[in-house]
Short mmCIF file of C-alpha atoms in Angstrom, two decimals:
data_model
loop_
_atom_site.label_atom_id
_atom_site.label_comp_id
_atom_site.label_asym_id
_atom_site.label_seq_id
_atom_site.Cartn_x
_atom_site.Cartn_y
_atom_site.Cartn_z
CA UNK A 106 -88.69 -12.31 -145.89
CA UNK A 107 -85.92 -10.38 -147.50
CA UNK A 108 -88.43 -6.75 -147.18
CA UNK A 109 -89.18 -7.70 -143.74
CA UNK A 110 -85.18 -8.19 -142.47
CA UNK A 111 -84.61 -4.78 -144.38
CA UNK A 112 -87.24 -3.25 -142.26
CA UNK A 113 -86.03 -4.41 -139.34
CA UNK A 114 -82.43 -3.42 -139.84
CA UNK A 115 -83.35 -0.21 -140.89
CA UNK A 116 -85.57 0.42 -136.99
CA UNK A 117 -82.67 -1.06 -135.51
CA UNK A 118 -80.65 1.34 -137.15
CA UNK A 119 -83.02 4.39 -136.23
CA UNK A 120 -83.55 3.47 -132.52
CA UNK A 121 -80.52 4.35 -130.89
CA UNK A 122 -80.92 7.93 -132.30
CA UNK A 123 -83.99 8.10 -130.25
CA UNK A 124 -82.38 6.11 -127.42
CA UNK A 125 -79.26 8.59 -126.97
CA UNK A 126 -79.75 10.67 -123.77
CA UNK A 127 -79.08 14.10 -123.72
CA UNK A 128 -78.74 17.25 -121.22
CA UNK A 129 -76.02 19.16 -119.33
CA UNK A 130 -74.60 20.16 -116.30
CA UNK A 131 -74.00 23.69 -115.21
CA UNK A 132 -72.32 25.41 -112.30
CA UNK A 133 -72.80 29.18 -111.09
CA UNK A 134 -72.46 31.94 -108.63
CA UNK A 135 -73.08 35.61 -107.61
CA UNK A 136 -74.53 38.00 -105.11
CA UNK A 137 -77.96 37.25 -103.69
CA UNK A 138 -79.86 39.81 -100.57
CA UNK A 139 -83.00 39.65 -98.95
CA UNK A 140 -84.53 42.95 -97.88
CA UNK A 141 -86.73 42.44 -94.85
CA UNK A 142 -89.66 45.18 -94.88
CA UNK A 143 -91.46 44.89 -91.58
CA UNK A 144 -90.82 46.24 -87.92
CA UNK A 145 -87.26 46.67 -88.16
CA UNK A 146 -86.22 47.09 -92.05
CA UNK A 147 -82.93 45.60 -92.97
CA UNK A 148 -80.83 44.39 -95.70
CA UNK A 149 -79.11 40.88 -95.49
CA UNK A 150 -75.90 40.50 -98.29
CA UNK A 151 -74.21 37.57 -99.60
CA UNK A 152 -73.54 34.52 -102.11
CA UNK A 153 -75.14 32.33 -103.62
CA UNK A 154 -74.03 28.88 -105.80
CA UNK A 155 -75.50 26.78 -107.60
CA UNK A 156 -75.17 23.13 -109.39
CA UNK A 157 -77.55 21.63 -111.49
CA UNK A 158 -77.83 18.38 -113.76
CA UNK A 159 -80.14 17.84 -116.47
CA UNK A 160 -81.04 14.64 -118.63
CA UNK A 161 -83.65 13.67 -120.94
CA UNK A 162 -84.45 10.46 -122.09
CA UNK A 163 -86.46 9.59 -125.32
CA UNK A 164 -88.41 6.27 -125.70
CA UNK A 165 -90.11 6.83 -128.62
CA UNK A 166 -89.79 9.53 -131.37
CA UNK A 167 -92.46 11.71 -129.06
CA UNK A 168 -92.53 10.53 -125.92
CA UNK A 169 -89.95 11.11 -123.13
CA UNK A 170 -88.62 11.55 -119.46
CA UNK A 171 -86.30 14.30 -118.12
CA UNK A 172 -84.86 13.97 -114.49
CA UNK A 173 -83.24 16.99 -112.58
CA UNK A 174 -81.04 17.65 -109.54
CA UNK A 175 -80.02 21.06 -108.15
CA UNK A 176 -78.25 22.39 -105.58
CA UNK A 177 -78.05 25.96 -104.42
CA UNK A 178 -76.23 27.07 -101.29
CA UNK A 179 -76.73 30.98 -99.78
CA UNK A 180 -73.97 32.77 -97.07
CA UNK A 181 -75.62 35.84 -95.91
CA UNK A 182 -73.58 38.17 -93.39
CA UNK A 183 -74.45 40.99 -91.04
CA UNK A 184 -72.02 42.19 -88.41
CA UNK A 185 -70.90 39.08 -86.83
CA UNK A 186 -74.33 36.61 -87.72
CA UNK A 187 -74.12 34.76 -90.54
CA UNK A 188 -76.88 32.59 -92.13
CA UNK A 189 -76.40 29.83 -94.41
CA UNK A 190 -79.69 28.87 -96.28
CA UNK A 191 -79.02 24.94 -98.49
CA UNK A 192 -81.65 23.53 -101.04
CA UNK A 193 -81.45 20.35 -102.51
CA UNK A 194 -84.40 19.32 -105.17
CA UNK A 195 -85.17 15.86 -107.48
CA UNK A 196 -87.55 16.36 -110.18
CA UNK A 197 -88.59 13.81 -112.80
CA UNK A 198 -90.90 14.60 -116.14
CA UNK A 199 -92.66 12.52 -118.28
CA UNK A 200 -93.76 14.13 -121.67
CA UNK A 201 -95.18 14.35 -125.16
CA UNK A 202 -93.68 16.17 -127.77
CA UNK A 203 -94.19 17.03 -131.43
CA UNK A 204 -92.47 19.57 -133.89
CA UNK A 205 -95.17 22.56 -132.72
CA UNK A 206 -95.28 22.02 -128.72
CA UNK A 207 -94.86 19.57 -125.41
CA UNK A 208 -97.78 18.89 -123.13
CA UNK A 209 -96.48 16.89 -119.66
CA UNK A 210 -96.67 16.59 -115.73
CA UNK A 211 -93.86 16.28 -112.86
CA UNK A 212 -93.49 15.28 -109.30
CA UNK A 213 -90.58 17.26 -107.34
CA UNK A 214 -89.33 17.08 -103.60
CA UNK A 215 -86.62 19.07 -102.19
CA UNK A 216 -85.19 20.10 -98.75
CA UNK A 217 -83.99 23.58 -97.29
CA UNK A 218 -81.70 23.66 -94.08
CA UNK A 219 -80.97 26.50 -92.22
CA UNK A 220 -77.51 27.15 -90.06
CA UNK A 221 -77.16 30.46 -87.95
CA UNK A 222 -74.07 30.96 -86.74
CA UNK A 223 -72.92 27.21 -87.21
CA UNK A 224 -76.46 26.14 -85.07
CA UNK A 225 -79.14 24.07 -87.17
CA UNK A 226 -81.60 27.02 -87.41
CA UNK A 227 -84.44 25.05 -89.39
CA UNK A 228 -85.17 22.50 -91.78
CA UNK A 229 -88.18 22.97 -94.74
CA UNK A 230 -89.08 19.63 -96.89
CA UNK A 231 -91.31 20.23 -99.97
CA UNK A 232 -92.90 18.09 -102.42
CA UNK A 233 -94.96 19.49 -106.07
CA UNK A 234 -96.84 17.71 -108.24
CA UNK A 235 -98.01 19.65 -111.08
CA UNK A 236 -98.18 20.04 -115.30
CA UNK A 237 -96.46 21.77 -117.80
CA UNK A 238 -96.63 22.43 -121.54
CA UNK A 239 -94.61 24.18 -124.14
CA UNK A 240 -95.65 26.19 -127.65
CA UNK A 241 -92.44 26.63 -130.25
CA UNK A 242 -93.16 29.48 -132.74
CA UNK A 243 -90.08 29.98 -134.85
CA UNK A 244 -87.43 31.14 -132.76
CA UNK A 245 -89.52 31.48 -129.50
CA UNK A 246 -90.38 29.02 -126.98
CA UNK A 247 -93.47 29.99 -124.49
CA UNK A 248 -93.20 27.76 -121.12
CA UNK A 249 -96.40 27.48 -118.67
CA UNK A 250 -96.36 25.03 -115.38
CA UNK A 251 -98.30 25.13 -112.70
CA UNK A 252 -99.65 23.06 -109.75
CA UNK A 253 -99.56 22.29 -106.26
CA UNK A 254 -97.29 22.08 -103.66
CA UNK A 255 -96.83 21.28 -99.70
CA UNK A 256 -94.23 22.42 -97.13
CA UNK A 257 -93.21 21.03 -93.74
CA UNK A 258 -91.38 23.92 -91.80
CA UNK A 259 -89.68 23.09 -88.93
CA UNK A 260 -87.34 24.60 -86.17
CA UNK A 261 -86.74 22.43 -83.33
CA UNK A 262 -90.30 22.42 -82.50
CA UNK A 263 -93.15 20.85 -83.84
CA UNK A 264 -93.41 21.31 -87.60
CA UNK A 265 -95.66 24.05 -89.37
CA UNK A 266 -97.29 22.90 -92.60
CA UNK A 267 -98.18 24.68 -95.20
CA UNK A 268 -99.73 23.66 -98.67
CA UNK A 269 -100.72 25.69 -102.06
CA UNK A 270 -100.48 26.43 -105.50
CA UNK A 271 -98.21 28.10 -107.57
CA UNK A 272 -97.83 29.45 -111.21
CA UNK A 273 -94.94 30.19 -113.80
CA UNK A 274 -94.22 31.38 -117.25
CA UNK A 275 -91.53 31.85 -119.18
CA UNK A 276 -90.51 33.11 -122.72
CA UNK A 277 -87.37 32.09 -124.58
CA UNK A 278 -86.38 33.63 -128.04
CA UNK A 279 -83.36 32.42 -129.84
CA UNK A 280 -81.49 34.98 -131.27
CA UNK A 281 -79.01 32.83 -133.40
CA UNK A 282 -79.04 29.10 -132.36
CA UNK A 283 -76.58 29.82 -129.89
CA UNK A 284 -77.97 32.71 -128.36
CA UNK A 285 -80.71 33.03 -126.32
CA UNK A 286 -82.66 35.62 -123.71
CA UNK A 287 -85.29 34.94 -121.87
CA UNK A 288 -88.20 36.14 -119.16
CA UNK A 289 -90.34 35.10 -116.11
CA UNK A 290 -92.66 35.44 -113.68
CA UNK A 291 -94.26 33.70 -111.24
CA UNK A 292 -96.96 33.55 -108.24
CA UNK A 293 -97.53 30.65 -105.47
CA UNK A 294 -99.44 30.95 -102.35
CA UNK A 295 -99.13 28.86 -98.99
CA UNK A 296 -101.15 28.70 -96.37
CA UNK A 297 -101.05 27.33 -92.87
CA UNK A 298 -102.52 23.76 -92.15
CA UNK A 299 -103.01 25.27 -88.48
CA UNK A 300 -104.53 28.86 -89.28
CA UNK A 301 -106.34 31.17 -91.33
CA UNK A 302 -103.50 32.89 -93.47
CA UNK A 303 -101.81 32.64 -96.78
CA UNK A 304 -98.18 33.66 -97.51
CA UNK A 305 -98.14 34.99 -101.11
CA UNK A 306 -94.76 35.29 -103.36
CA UNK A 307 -94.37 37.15 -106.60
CA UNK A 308 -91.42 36.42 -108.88
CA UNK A 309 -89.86 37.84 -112.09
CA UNK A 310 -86.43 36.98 -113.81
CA UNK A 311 -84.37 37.34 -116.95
CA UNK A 312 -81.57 35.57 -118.67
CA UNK A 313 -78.98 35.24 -121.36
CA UNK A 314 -77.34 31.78 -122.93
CA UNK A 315 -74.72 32.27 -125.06
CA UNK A 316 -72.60 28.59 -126.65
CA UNK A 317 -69.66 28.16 -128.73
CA UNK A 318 -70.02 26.59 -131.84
CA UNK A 319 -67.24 24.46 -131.92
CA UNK A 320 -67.81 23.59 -128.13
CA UNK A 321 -69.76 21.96 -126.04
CA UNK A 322 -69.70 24.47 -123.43
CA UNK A 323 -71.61 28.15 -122.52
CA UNK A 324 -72.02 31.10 -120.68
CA UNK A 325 -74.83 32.25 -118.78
CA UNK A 326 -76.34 35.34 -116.79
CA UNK A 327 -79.60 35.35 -114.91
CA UNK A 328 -81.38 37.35 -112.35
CA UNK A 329 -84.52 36.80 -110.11
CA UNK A 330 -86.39 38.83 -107.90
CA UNK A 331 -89.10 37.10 -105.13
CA UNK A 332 -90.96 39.22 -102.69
CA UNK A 333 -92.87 37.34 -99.92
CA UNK A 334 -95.82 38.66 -97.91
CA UNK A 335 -97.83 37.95 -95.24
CA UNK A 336 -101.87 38.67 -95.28
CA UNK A 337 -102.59 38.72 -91.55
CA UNK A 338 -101.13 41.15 -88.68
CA UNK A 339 -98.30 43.99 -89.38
CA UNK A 340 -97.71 44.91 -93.28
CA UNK A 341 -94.50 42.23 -93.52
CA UNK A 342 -92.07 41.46 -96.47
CA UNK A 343 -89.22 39.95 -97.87
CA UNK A 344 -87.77 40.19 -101.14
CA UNK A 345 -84.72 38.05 -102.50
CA UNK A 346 -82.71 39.19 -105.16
CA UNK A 347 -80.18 36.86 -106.46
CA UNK A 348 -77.86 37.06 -109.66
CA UNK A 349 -75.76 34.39 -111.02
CA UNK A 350 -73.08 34.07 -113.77
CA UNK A 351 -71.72 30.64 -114.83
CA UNK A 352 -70.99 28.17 -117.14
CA UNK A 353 -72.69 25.16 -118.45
CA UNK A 354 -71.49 21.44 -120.19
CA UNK A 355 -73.50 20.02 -122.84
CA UNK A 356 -73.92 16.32 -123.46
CA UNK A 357 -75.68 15.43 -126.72
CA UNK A 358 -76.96 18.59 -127.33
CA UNK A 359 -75.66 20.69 -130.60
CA UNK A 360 -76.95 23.66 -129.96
CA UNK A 361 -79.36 26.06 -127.24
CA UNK A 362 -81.74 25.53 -129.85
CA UNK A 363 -81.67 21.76 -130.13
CA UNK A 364 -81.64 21.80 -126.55
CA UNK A 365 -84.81 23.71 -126.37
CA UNK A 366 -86.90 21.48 -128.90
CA UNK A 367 -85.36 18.19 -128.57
CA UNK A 368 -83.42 17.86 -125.52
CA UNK A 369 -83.35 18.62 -121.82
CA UNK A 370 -85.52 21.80 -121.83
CA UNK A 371 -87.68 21.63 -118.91
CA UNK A 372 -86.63 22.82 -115.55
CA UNK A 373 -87.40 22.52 -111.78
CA UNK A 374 -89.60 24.31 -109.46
CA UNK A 375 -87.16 27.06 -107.60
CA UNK A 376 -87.84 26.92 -104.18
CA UNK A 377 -88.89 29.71 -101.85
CA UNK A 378 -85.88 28.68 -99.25
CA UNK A 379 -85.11 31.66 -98.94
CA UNK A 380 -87.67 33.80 -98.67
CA UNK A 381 -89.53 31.53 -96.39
CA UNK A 382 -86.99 30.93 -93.85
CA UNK A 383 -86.49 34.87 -94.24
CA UNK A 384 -89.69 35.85 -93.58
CA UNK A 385 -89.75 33.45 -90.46
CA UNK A 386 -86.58 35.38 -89.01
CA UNK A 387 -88.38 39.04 -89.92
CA UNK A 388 -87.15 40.86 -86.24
#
């Protein structure tokens, strides 16, 4: 009777260490283009912010839930027009992780709006359901996830659907702890519900993390690079560039590294916003 209370106190004891949440919040901002290649080539400046918050949840010593909301607002300006591209996204994972890797799956949906020169100018809402799995090798994390996805495109008009796959990979290596650089590409494809053609983007990025010791608080850099292309008619294309700096607030997490292999480490599908609605606007 005695053993049995022991062994019960003691799992009482250990639980809440597996029941304390974890993740961060993080806020940035920077310059962000697109470059339309087509009929009339042109180059589109601005800003871009974003907010994101990230939480993970573990119910057992390996199995866990991580739930993610972002938003990311874009002010480009030419002349007198100005276009203001807005994406919201909810993400939820459920996952299994040991010492050596993480194998899970995720549903997403997220909506882009559109305002040209203060007029609604569209409205996108997507939805992804896909997998994901991680492989930690000393100081470097490799990241796949892949799967499918579906957008509804409107304009004040009927809506355009469009529905594909897509494809990303990422490396992380932790140069101290509290350090960290990473890179990524990507590659989806959509294609029209109502005709025979595919829109394909390509996407690469890098990064830098760097957090205090002493602080629950870092610094980050990234930049990505999308180009979007069309397979049918003239030889059209956007590419996005976008660069952000900014800061991010850790909850429960002591460092990048603990982050990486015990806490909030997954991360949302970007979406193609603004390459989509770009390529739609191509003069």
């Amino acid at each position: 009777m005695l053993g049995a209370t022991a062994s019960l106190a003691t799992l009482c004891l250990a639980t809440p260490a597996l029941a304390d949440p974890t993740g961060f919040v993080s806020l940035g901002v920077g310059p962000t283009s697109l470059e339309f290649d087509g009929g009339s080539p042109d180059v589109v400046d601005g800003w871009a912010i974003e907010a994101l918050a990230s939480g993970a949840y573990m119910f057992t010593s390996v199995l866990g839930a991580q739930g993610d909301v972002r938003f990311m607002q874009r002010t480009l300006s030419e002349s007198s027009d100005d276009l203001t591209l807005s994406n919201f996204d909810g993400a939820l994972h459920g996952f299994y992780r040991e010492e050596g890797f993480l194998v899970g799956g995720f549903v997403q949906i997220g909506r882009d709006n559109a305002d040209y020169n203060g007029f609604s100018d569209g409205e996108t809402n997507r939805s992804y359901l896909g997998g994901e799995a991680q492989v930690f090798v000393d100081n470097l994390t490799l990241y796949g996830q892949g799967g499918m996805q579906k957008y509804d495109f409107g304009s004040g008009g009927p809506s355009l659907g469009l529905s594909g796959w897509f494809g990303n990979l990422e490396a992380r290596y932790f140069l101290t702890p509290n350090f960290s650089i990473e890179g990524r590409v990507g590659i989806n494809t959509l294609e029209f519900e109502i005709f025979d053609a595919t829109l394909t983007t390509v996407s690469a990025g890098i990064g830098a993390e760097y957090k205090f010791d002493d602080l629950p608080l870092s610094l980050f850099a990234s930049y990505d690079y999308a180009s979007t292309s069309f397979d049918q008619g003239p030889s059209n294309e956007v590419r996005d560039h976008r660069f952000l700096v900014g800061a991010r607030f850790a909850l429960g997490e002591d460092t990048l590294l603990d982050r990486d292999r015990n806490g909030a480490s997954l991360e949302a599908v970007k979406p193609l916003g603004a390459p989509l609605v770009g390529f739609m606007l191509v003069p």
